[in-house]
Amino acid sequence: MATCLRLRSCAAFCSWRGVSAKERSSLLRKWYDLMIQNKDDLAKIITAESGKPLKEAQGEILYSANFLEWFSEEARRVYGDIISTPAKERRALVLKQPVGVAAVITPWNFPSAMITRKVGAALAAGCTVVVKPAEDTPFSALALAELANQAGIPPGVYNVIPCSQKKAKEVGEALCTDPLVSKISFTGSTATGKVLLHHAANSVKRVSMELGGHAPFIVFDSANVDQAVAGAMASKFRNSGQTCVCSNRFLVQSGIHDSFVKKFAEAIKTNLHVGNGFDERTTQGPLINAKAVEKVEKHVSDAISKGATVVTGGKRHHVGKNFFEPTLLSNVTRDMLCSQEETFGPVAPVIKFNTEEEAVAIANAANVGLAGYFYSQDPAQIWRVAERLEVGMVGVNEGLISSVECPFGGVKQSGLGREGSKYGIDEYLELKYVCFGGL
Ligand code: ADP
């Protein structure tokens, strides 16, 4: 089936690349309109397949649709260049052309938006796509296929291969090694990203990788503590802590530490309700599967065994086996697992620090660098720290930073390339230099 879809996508590329930018733009816009018309059903699909609370799922659908709208606009704004050459009898041009068939491998935590962020850019550039959604969340990808069809996007331009976990490796390898596929765009764990990079190396494919993070959230003494707590709540507990930009380590300066921890604990106890995603009160759904809960449990028990204090939460939630209590840990140290790797769950570990130097050193000690956040009211410190953090995205006095207009991506082992924004389409375009001689 994978081979058949690659052939179909390759055949579709031959005609899709020739469709005018205006027409591609208008088809993407129709796809966007259909997403908006069907937003309630699309959100219910996300909640049903991932457990994400319905309100958050509705937010994801708007975010997801916005990528189609944004790239429908960007499709018409791809410009080449004319370059002055040293030779009088020559002229030099740069054309931008679609890369070709793109294989798109996506995760379960944003079953819709991680697809449109890639596919919107790819289709706008004139590429066709074969999407392999995560095994836990195939239905959003299929619903998008139905709407693409209704929008009039030609057959073969957007293809989906849902497959089981067992088949994911096989399909991933087939996509990454196939000569008909020119580009791999992946969002998921750093470990899987490395496997895909390895596969893609043999045929030297273009790659975009949006991999794991380990976001620091630094609260300096000068911060407004209420603002910092609000930012911490938003950046930690969205999707029950299962986003790659979720704060994963709270570094809090000694002068503000006790007040921050107290207020953060109160906010967690007051504002978070764990339960069925379809229940209106729910802000925290289940984790995606048993393996995810086991990892969270392991991080918490490791921290406790090494001296961390459970301020609130700390164990599985009684509503069901895949639910975990929103958890705040204090007295966390750098040797604990939760300080060293992504937890991907509703656990907020707090590490106390004394100096800015120390905080930046802890933040930058990770081998990944996706998002980083800090709260400070000191302008000089804001510039210093924003420039020194080794991450691709910085939130200054802000806990939610993603938007279609801004570039999303990381440094170090958090990945390669940027998605969304005016830069995202470049991931699907090749530069071609054309030299006109004999003039
Ligand atoms: P997570 O740990 O968050 O599930 P993964 O990186 O394992 O993240 O999964 C993200 C996506 O990568 C999913 O679509 C999954 O099926 C896919 N995937 C996982 N392992 C492989 C692999 N070896 N080859 C190709 N795709 C894979």
Coordinates of C-alpha atoms and ligand atoms in Angstrom, one line a residue:
M1 CA 0.0 0.0 0.0
A2 CA 2.8 2.4 0.9
T3 CA 4.4 1.8 -2.6
C4 CA 1.1 2.3 -4.3
L5 CA 0.6 5.7 -2.5
R6 CA 4.1 6.8 -3.3
L7 CA 3.5 6.1 -6.9
R8 CA 0.2 7.9 -6.8
S9 CA 1.7 10.9 -5.0
C10 CA 4.6 11.0 -7.5
A11 CA 2.2 10.9 -10.5
A12 CA 0.1 13.7 -8.8
F13 CA 3.2 15.8 -8.3
C14 CA 3.8 16.0 -12.0
S15 CA 0.5 17.8 -12.5
W16 CA 0.2 19.6 -9.1
R17 CA 3.5 21.4 -9.5
G18 CA 2.1 22.8 -12.7
V19 CA -1.1 24.1 -11.1
S20 CA -0.8 27.9 -10.7
A21 CA 0.0 29.3 -7.3
K22 CA -3.3 31.2 -7.3
E23 CA -5.2 28.0 -7.9
R24 CA -3.2 26.1 -5.2
S25 CA -3.9 29.0 -2.9
S26 CA -7.6 28.9 -3.5
L27 CA -7.8 25.1 -3.0
L28 CA -6.0 25.4 0.3
R29 CA -8.4 28.2 1.3
K30 CA -11.4 26.0 0.5
W31 CA -9.8 23.2 2.6
Y32 CA -9.5 25.8 5.4
D33 CA -13.1 26.9 5.0
L34 CA -14.3 23.2 5.3
M35 CA -12.2 22.7 8.4
I36 CA -14.0 25.7 10.0
Q37 CA -17.4 24.5 8.8
N38 CA -16.7 21.1 10.4
K39 CA -14.7 22.3 13.4
D40 CA -17.0 20.7 16.1
D41 CA -16.9 17.3 14.5
L42 CA -13.1 17.5 13.9
A43 CA -12.6 18.4 17.6
K44 CA -14.7 15.5 18.7
I45 CA -12.5 13.2 16.6
I46 CA -9.4 14.5 18.4
T47 CA -11.0 14.0 21.8
A48 CA -12.2 10.5 20.9
E49 CA -8.8 9.3 19.6
S50 CA -6.5 11.1 22.1
G51 CA -8.5 11.9 25.2
K52 CA -7.6 15.6 24.8
P53 CA -10.2 17.8 26.6
L54 CA -12.8 19.0 24.1
K55 CA -12.1 22.7 24.6
E56 CA -8.4 22.1 23.9
A57 CA -9.3 20.0 20.9
Q58 CA -11.5 22.9 19.6
G59 CA -8.5 25.1 20.0
E60 CA -6.3 22.7 18.1
I61 CA -8.7 22.6 15.2
L62 CA -8.6 26.4 14.9
Y63 CA -4.8 26.3 15.1
S64 CA -4.6 23.5 12.6
A65 CA -7.0 25.2 10.1
N66 CA -5.0 28.4 10.5
F67 CA -2.0 26.7 8.9
L68 CA -4.0 26.0 5.8
E69 CA -5.2 29.6 5.7
W70 CA -1.7 31.0 6.3
F71 CA -0.1 28.8 3.6
S72 CA -2.9 29.5 1.2
E73 CA -1.7 33.1 1.5
E74 CA 2.0 32.2 1.4
A75 CA 1.5 30.1 -1.8
R76 CA 1.2 33.3 -3.8
R77 CA 4.3 34.9 -2.3
V78 CA 7.1 32.7 -3.4
Y79 CA 9.7 34.9 -5.1
G80 CA 12.9 34.1 -6.9
D81 CA 15.8 36.5 -7.4
I82 CA 17.8 38.2 -10.2
I83 CA 21.5 38.5 -9.2
S84 CA 24.0 41.0 -10.6
T85 CA 26.9 39.0 -12.1
P86 CA 30.5 40.2 -12.7
A87 CA 30.3 39.2 -16.4
K88 CA 28.6 41.7 -18.7
E89 CA 27.3 39.1 -21.1
R90 CA 25.6 37.1 -18.4
R91 CA 22.4 37.3 -16.3
A92 CA 21.8 35.1 -13.2
L93 CA 18.4 34.0 -11.9
V94 CA 17.3 32.1 -8.9
L95 CA 14.1 30.0 -9.2
K96 CA 12.2 28.4 -6.4
Q97 CA 10.8 25.0 -7.2
P98 CA 8.9 22.4 -5.2
V99 CA 11.1 19.7 -3.8
G100 CA 8.9 16.8 -4.9
V101 CA 6.9 14.1 -3.0
A102 CA 7.2 14.7 0.8
A103 CA 6.7 12.0 3.4
V104 CA 5.2 13.4 6.5
I105 CA 5.4 11.4 9.7
T106 CA 3.4 12.9 12.6
P107 CA 2.8 12.3 16.3
W108 CA -0.3 11.8 18.4
N109 CA -0.2 14.9 20.6
F110 CA -1.6 17.2 18.0
P111 CA -3.3 14.8 15.6
S112 CA -4.5 17.5 13.3
A113 CA -2.2 20.6 13.6
M114 CA 1.1 18.7 13.2
I115 CA -0.3 17.5 9.8
T116 CA -1.5 20.9 8.5
R117 CA 1.6 22.7 9.6
K118 CA 3.6 20.5 7.3
V119 CA 1.1 19.7 4.6
G120 CA -0.1 23.4 4.2
A121 CA 3.5 24.4 3.4
A122 CA 4.1 21.4 1.2
L123 CA 1.0 21.9 -0.9
A124 CA 1.5 25.6 -1.1
A125 CA 5.0 25.0 -2.5
G126 CA 3.7 22.6 -5.1
C127 CA 4.7 19.4 -3.4
T128 CA 2.5 16.4 -2.9
V129 CA 2.5 14.4 0.4
V130 CA 2.2 10.9 1.9
V131 CA 1.2 11.3 5.5
K132 CA 1.9 8.6 8.1
P133 CA -0.1 9.6 11.2
A134 CA 0.7 8.2 14.6
E135 CA -0.8 4.8 15.3
D136 CA -2.8 6.2 18.3
T137 CA -4.5 8.9 16.3
P138 CA -5.1 8.1 12.7
F139 CA -8.7 9.5 12.4
S140 CA -7.9 13.2 12.2
A141 CA -5.6 12.5 9.3
L142 CA -8.3 10.6 7.5
A143 CA -10.9 13.3 8.2
L144 CA -8.5 15.8 6.7
A145 CA -8.4 13.6 3.6
E146 CA -12.1 13.6 3.3
L147 CA -12.2 17.4 3.5
A148 CA -9.3 17.8 1.0
N149 CA -11.4 15.7 -1.4
Q150 CA -14.4 17.9 -0.8
A151 CA -12.3 21.0 -1.3
G152 CA -11.3 19.8 -4.8
I153 CA -7.7 19.0 -4.1
P154 CA -6.8 16.6 -6.8
P155 CA -6.5 12.9 -6.0
G156 CA -3.0 11.8 -5.1
V157 CA -1.9 15.2 -3.7
Y158 CA -2.7 14.4 0.0
N159 CA -2.4 10.7 0.8
V160 CA -2.6 9.0 4.2
I161 CA -1.1 5.6 5.3
P162 CA -2.5 4.8 8.8
C163 CA -0.7 1.8 10.2
S164 CA -0.2 -0.1 13.4
Q165 CA 2.8 0.4 15.7
K166 CA 4.3 -2.8 14.4
K167 CA 4.2 -1.6 10.8
A168 CA 5.4 2.0 11.6
K169 CA 9.0 1.0 11.4
E170 CA 8.6 -0.7 8.1
V171 CA 6.5 2.1 6.5
G172 CA 8.9 4.7 7.9
E173 CA 11.9 3.0 6.4
A174 CA 10.1 2.5 3.1
L175 CA 9.3 6.2 2.9
C176 CA 12.7 7.3 4.0
T177 CA 14.6 5.2 1.5
D178 CA 12.3 5.4 -1.5
P179 CA 13.9 7.2 -4.5
L180 CA 10.4 8.6 -5.4
V181 CA 10.3 10.5 -2.1
S182 CA 12.4 13.7 -2.0
K183 CA 11.7 15.1 1.4
I184 CA 11.0 13.8 4.9
S185 CA 9.3 15.9 7.5
F186 CA 9.0 14.4 10.9
T187 CA 7.7 15.5 14.3
G188 CA 8.3 13.1 17.2
S189 CA 10.9 11.9 19.5
T190 CA 14.6 12.6 19.1
A191 CA 15.3 8.8 19.1
T192 CA 12.9 8.1 16.2
G193 CA 14.2 11.2 14.4
K194 CA 17.7 9.8 14.4
V195 CA 16.5 6.5 13.0
L196 CA 14.7 8.4 10.1
L197 CA 17.8 10.6 9.5
H198 CA 19.9 7.5 9.2
H199 CA 17.4 6.0 6.7
A200 CA 17.2 9.2 4.7
A201 CA 21.0 9.6 4.5
N202 CA 21.5 6.9 1.8
S203 CA 19.5 8.8 -0.8
V204 CA 20.4 12.2 0.7
K205 CA 16.9 13.5 1.1
R206 CA 15.9 16.9 2.3
V207 CA 14.8 16.6 5.9
S208 CA 12.9 18.7 8.5
M209 CA 12.9 17.4 12.0
E210 CA 10.9 18.7 14.9
L211 CA 12.1 16.6 17.8
G212 CA 11.9 16.4 21.6
G213 CA 12.5 19.3 24.0
H214 CA 13.3 19.8 27.6
A215 CA 12.0 23.3 28.1
P216 CA 13.3 25.3 31.0
F217 CA 11.0 27.7 32.7
I218 CA 13.1 30.2 34.7
V219 CA 11.6 32.5 37.3
F220 CA 13.9 35.3 38.4
D221 CA 13.6 37.2 41.6
S222 CA 12.4 40.3 39.7
A223 CA 9.4 38.4 38.1
N224 CA 5.8 39.2 38.7
V225 CA 4.9 36.0 40.6
D226 CA 1.3 35.9 39.6
Q227 CA 2.2 36.3 35.9
A228 CA 4.8 33.6 36.3
V229 CA 2.3 31.2 37.9
A230 CA -0.3 31.9 35.1
G231 CA 2.4 31.2 32.5
A232 CA 3.6 28.1 34.3
M233 CA 0.0 26.7 34.3
A234 CA -0.4 27.3 30.6
S235 CA 2.9 26.1 29.5
K236 CA 3.0 23.0 31.8
F237 CA -0.4 21.5 31.8
R238 CA -1.7 22.0 28.2
N239 CA -2.6 18.6 26.8
S240 CA -1.7 17.1 30.3
G241 CA 1.9 18.1 29.8
Q242 CA 2.2 16.2 26.5
T243 CA 3.6 18.8 24.1
C244 CA 7.2 19.2 23.0
V245 CA 7.2 22.8 24.1
C246 CA 5.8 22.1 27.6
S247 CA 7.9 23.4 30.4
N248 CA 9.7 20.4 31.8
R249 CA 12.0 22.0 34.4
F250 CA 11.1 25.0 36.6
L251 CA 14.2 26.9 37.7
V252 CA 13.2 29.3 40.4
Q253 CA 15.5 31.9 42.1
S254 CA 15.8 31.6 45.8
G255 CA 14.2 35.0 46.7
I256 CA 10.9 34.2 44.9
H257 CA 11.0 30.4 45.3
D258 CA 8.7 29.9 48.2
S259 CA 6.0 32.3 47.1
F260 CA 6.1 30.8 43.5
V261 CA 5.8 27.2 44.8
K262 CA 2.9 28.1 47.1
K263 CA 0.9 30.0 44.5
F264 CA 1.7 27.4 41.8
A265 CA 0.4 24.6 44.1
E266 CA -2.8 26.6 44.8
A267 CA -3.4 27.2 41.1
I268 CA -3.0 23.5 40.3
K269 CA -5.4 22.5 43.0
T270 CA -8.0 25.1 42.1
N271 CA -7.9 25.1 38.3
L272 CA -7.2 21.6 37.1
H273 CA -9.9 18.9 36.8
V274 CA -8.9 15.5 35.7
G275 CA -11.4 13.4 33.8
N276 CA -13.1 12.4 30.5
G277 CA -12.2 14.8 27.7
F278 CA -15.8 15.1 26.7
D279 CA -16.8 16.3 30.2
E280 CA -17.0 20.2 30.1
R281 CA -15.2 20.6 33.4
T282 CA -12.2 18.6 32.4
T283 CA -8.9 20.4 31.8
Q284 CA -6.7 17.3 32.1
G285 CA -7.5 14.2 30.1
P286 CA -5.7 10.9 30.2
L287 CA -2.2 10.4 29.0
I288 CA -2.0 8.8 25.6
N289 CA -1.3 5.2 26.6
A290 CA 0.0 3.0 29.4
K291 CA 3.6 3.5 28.4
A292 CA 3.3 7.2 28.9
V293 CA 1.9 6.8 32.4
E294 CA 4.7 4.4 33.3
K295 CA 7.3 7.0 32.3
V296 CA 5.7 9.7 34.4
E297 CA 5.4 7.4 37.3
K298 CA 9.1 6.4 36.9
H299 CA 10.2 10.1 36.9
V300 CA 8.2 10.9 40.0
S301 CA 9.3 7.9 42.0
D302 CA 13.0 8.5 41.0
A303 CA 12.7 12.1 42.1
I304 CA 11.2 11.1 45.5
S305 CA 13.8 8.4 46.1
K306 CA 16.5 11.1 45.5
G307 CA 15.0 13.6 48.0
A308 CA 12.3 15.6 46.1
T309 CA 9.2 16.7 48.0
V310 CA 5.7 16.1 46.6
V311 CA 3.9 19.4 47.0
T312 CA 0.7 18.2 45.3
G313 CA -0.3 15.1 43.2
G314 CA 2.4 12.5 42.8
K315 CA 0.4 9.4 41.7
R316 CA -2.0 7.9 39.2
H317 CA -5.4 9.4 39.3
H318 CA -8.3 7.3 40.5
V319 CA -10.5 8.1 37.5
G320 CA -8.8 5.6 35.3
K321 CA -5.6 3.7 34.6
N322 CA -4.1 6.2 32.1
F323 CA -4.8 9.3 34.2
F324 CA -2.1 11.0 36.4
E325 CA -2.6 13.6 39.1
P326 CA -1.2 17.1 38.2
T327 CA 2.0 17.0 40.2
L328 CA 4.3 19.6 41.7
L329 CA 7.7 18.6 43.1
S330 CA 10.0 20.8 45.0
N331 CA 13.6 20.2 46.2
V332 CA 14.4 18.8 42.8
T333 CA 18.1 18.3 41.9
R334 CA 19.9 18.0 38.6
D335 CA 20.7 14.3 39.1
M336 CA 17.0 13.3 39.0
L337 CA 15.5 11.8 35.8
C338 CA 12.9 14.6 35.5
S339 CA 15.8 17.1 35.4
Q340 CA 17.6 15.2 32.6
E341 CA 14.9 14.2 30.1
E342 CA 11.5 15.0 28.8
T343 CA 8.7 13.7 31.1
F344 CA 5.9 14.3 28.7
G345 CA 3.3 14.4 31.4
P346 CA 1.7 16.6 34.1
V347 CA 4.7 16.9 36.4
A348 CA 6.3 20.2 37.3
P349 CA 9.7 19.8 39.0
V350 CA 11.1 22.9 40.8
I351 CA 14.8 23.4 41.1
K352 CA 16.0 26.3 43.2
F353 CA 18.9 28.4 42.0
N354 CA 20.8 31.5 43.3
T355 CA 22.4 33.3 40.3
E356 CA 21.4 34.1 36.7
E357 CA 24.7 32.4 35.6
E358 CA 23.7 29.2 37.3
A359 CA 20.1 29.2 35.8
V360 CA 21.4 29.7 32.3
A361 CA 24.0 27.0 32.8
I362 CA 21.4 24.5 34.0
A363 CA 19.0 25.5 31.2
N364 CA 21.7 25.0 28.6
A365 CA 23.0 21.7 30.0
A366 CA 20.5 19.8 27.9
N367 CA 21.4 18.3 24.6
V368 CA 18.1 19.4 23.2
G369 CA 16.8 23.0 22.8
L370 CA 13.3 23.6 21.5
A371 CA 11.4 26.1 23.7
G372 CA 12.5 28.0 26.8
Y373 CA 10.6 30.5 29.0
F374 CA 11.6 33.0 31.6
Y375 CA 10.0 35.6 33.8
S376 CA 11.8 38.8 34.7
Q377 CA 11.1 42.5 34.9
D378 CA 14.7 43.6 34.3
P379 CA 15.2 44.7 30.7
A380 CA 18.9 44.1 30.7
Q381 CA 18.4 40.6 32.1
I382 CA 15.7 40.0 29.5
W383 CA 18.0 40.7 26.6
R384 CA 20.9 38.8 28.2
V385 CA 19.0 35.6 28.9
A386 CA 16.9 35.6 25.7
E387 CA 20.2 35.8 23.7
R388 CA 22.0 33.1 25.8
L389 CA 19.3 30.4 26.0
E390 CA 20.2 27.6 23.6
V391 CA 16.7 27.0 22.2
G392 CA 14.8 27.8 19.0
M393 CA 12.0 29.6 20.7
V394 CA 11.9 31.9 23.8
G395 CA 8.9 33.0 25.8
V396 CA 9.7 36.1 27.8
N397 CA 7.0 36.7 30.4
E398 CA 4.8 34.4 28.3
G399 CA 4.0 30.7 28.6
L400 CA 2.2 30.1 25.3
I401 CA 4.2 31.1 22.3
S402 CA 3.1 29.0 19.3
S403 CA 1.3 30.7 16.4
V404 CA 1.1 30.1 12.7
E405 CA 2.9 33.5 12.0
C406 CA 6.0 32.6 14.0
P407 CA 8.8 30.1 13.2
F408 CA 8.5 26.9 15.2
G409 CA 11.6 24.7 15.6
G410 CA 14.6 23.9 17.7
V411 CA 18.4 23.8 18.0
K412 CA 20.8 21.0 19.1
Q413 CA 19.0 17.6 19.1
S414 CA 15.6 19.3 19.0
G415 CA 15.7 19.3 15.2
L416 CA 16.3 20.8 11.8
G417 CA 14.3 23.5 10.1
R418 CA 11.4 25.6 10.9
E419 CA 7.6 25.2 10.5
G420 CA 4.9 27.8 10.1
S421 CA 5.7 31.5 9.5
K422 CA 7.2 33.0 6.3
Y423 CA 10.1 30.5 6.7
G424 CA 8.1 27.3 6.7
I425 CA 7.5 27.1 3.0
D426 CA 11.3 27.1 2.3
E427 CA 11.5 23.6 3.7
Y428 CA 9.6 22.4 0.6
L429 CA 11.3 24.5 -2.0
E430 CA 14.6 24.0 -3.9
L431 CA 16.7 26.9 -5.1
K432 CA 17.7 26.6 -8.8
Y433 CA 20.3 29.0 -10.2
V434 CA 19.9 29.7 -13.9
C435 CA 22.8 31.4 -15.7
F436 CA 22.0 33.1 -19.0
G437 CA 25.1 33.5 -21.1
G438 CA 26.0 35.0 -24.5
L439 CA 24.0 38.2 -24.0
Ligands
ADP1 P1 6.3 9.2 20.7 O1 7.4 8.6 21.6 O2 6.0 10.6 21.0 O3 5.2 8.3 20.3 P2 7.6 8.6 18.2 O4 8.8 9.4 17.7 O5 7.8 7.2 18.6 O6 7.1 9.5 19.3 O7 6.4 8.6 17.2 C1 6.1 9.7 16.3 C2 5.7 9.2 15.0 O8 6.8 8.4 14.5 C3 4.5 8.2 15.0 O9 3.8 8.5 13.8 C4 5.2 6.9 15.0 O10 4.4 5.9 14.4 C5 6.4 7.1 14.1 N1 7.5 6.2 14.3 C6 7.9 5.6 15.4 N2 9.0 4.8 15.2 C7 9.2 4.9 13.8 C8 10.2 4.3 12.9 N3 11.2 3.5 13.4 N4 10.1 4.6 11.6 C9 9.1 5.5 11.2 N5 8.2 6.0 12.0 C10 8.2 5.8 13.3

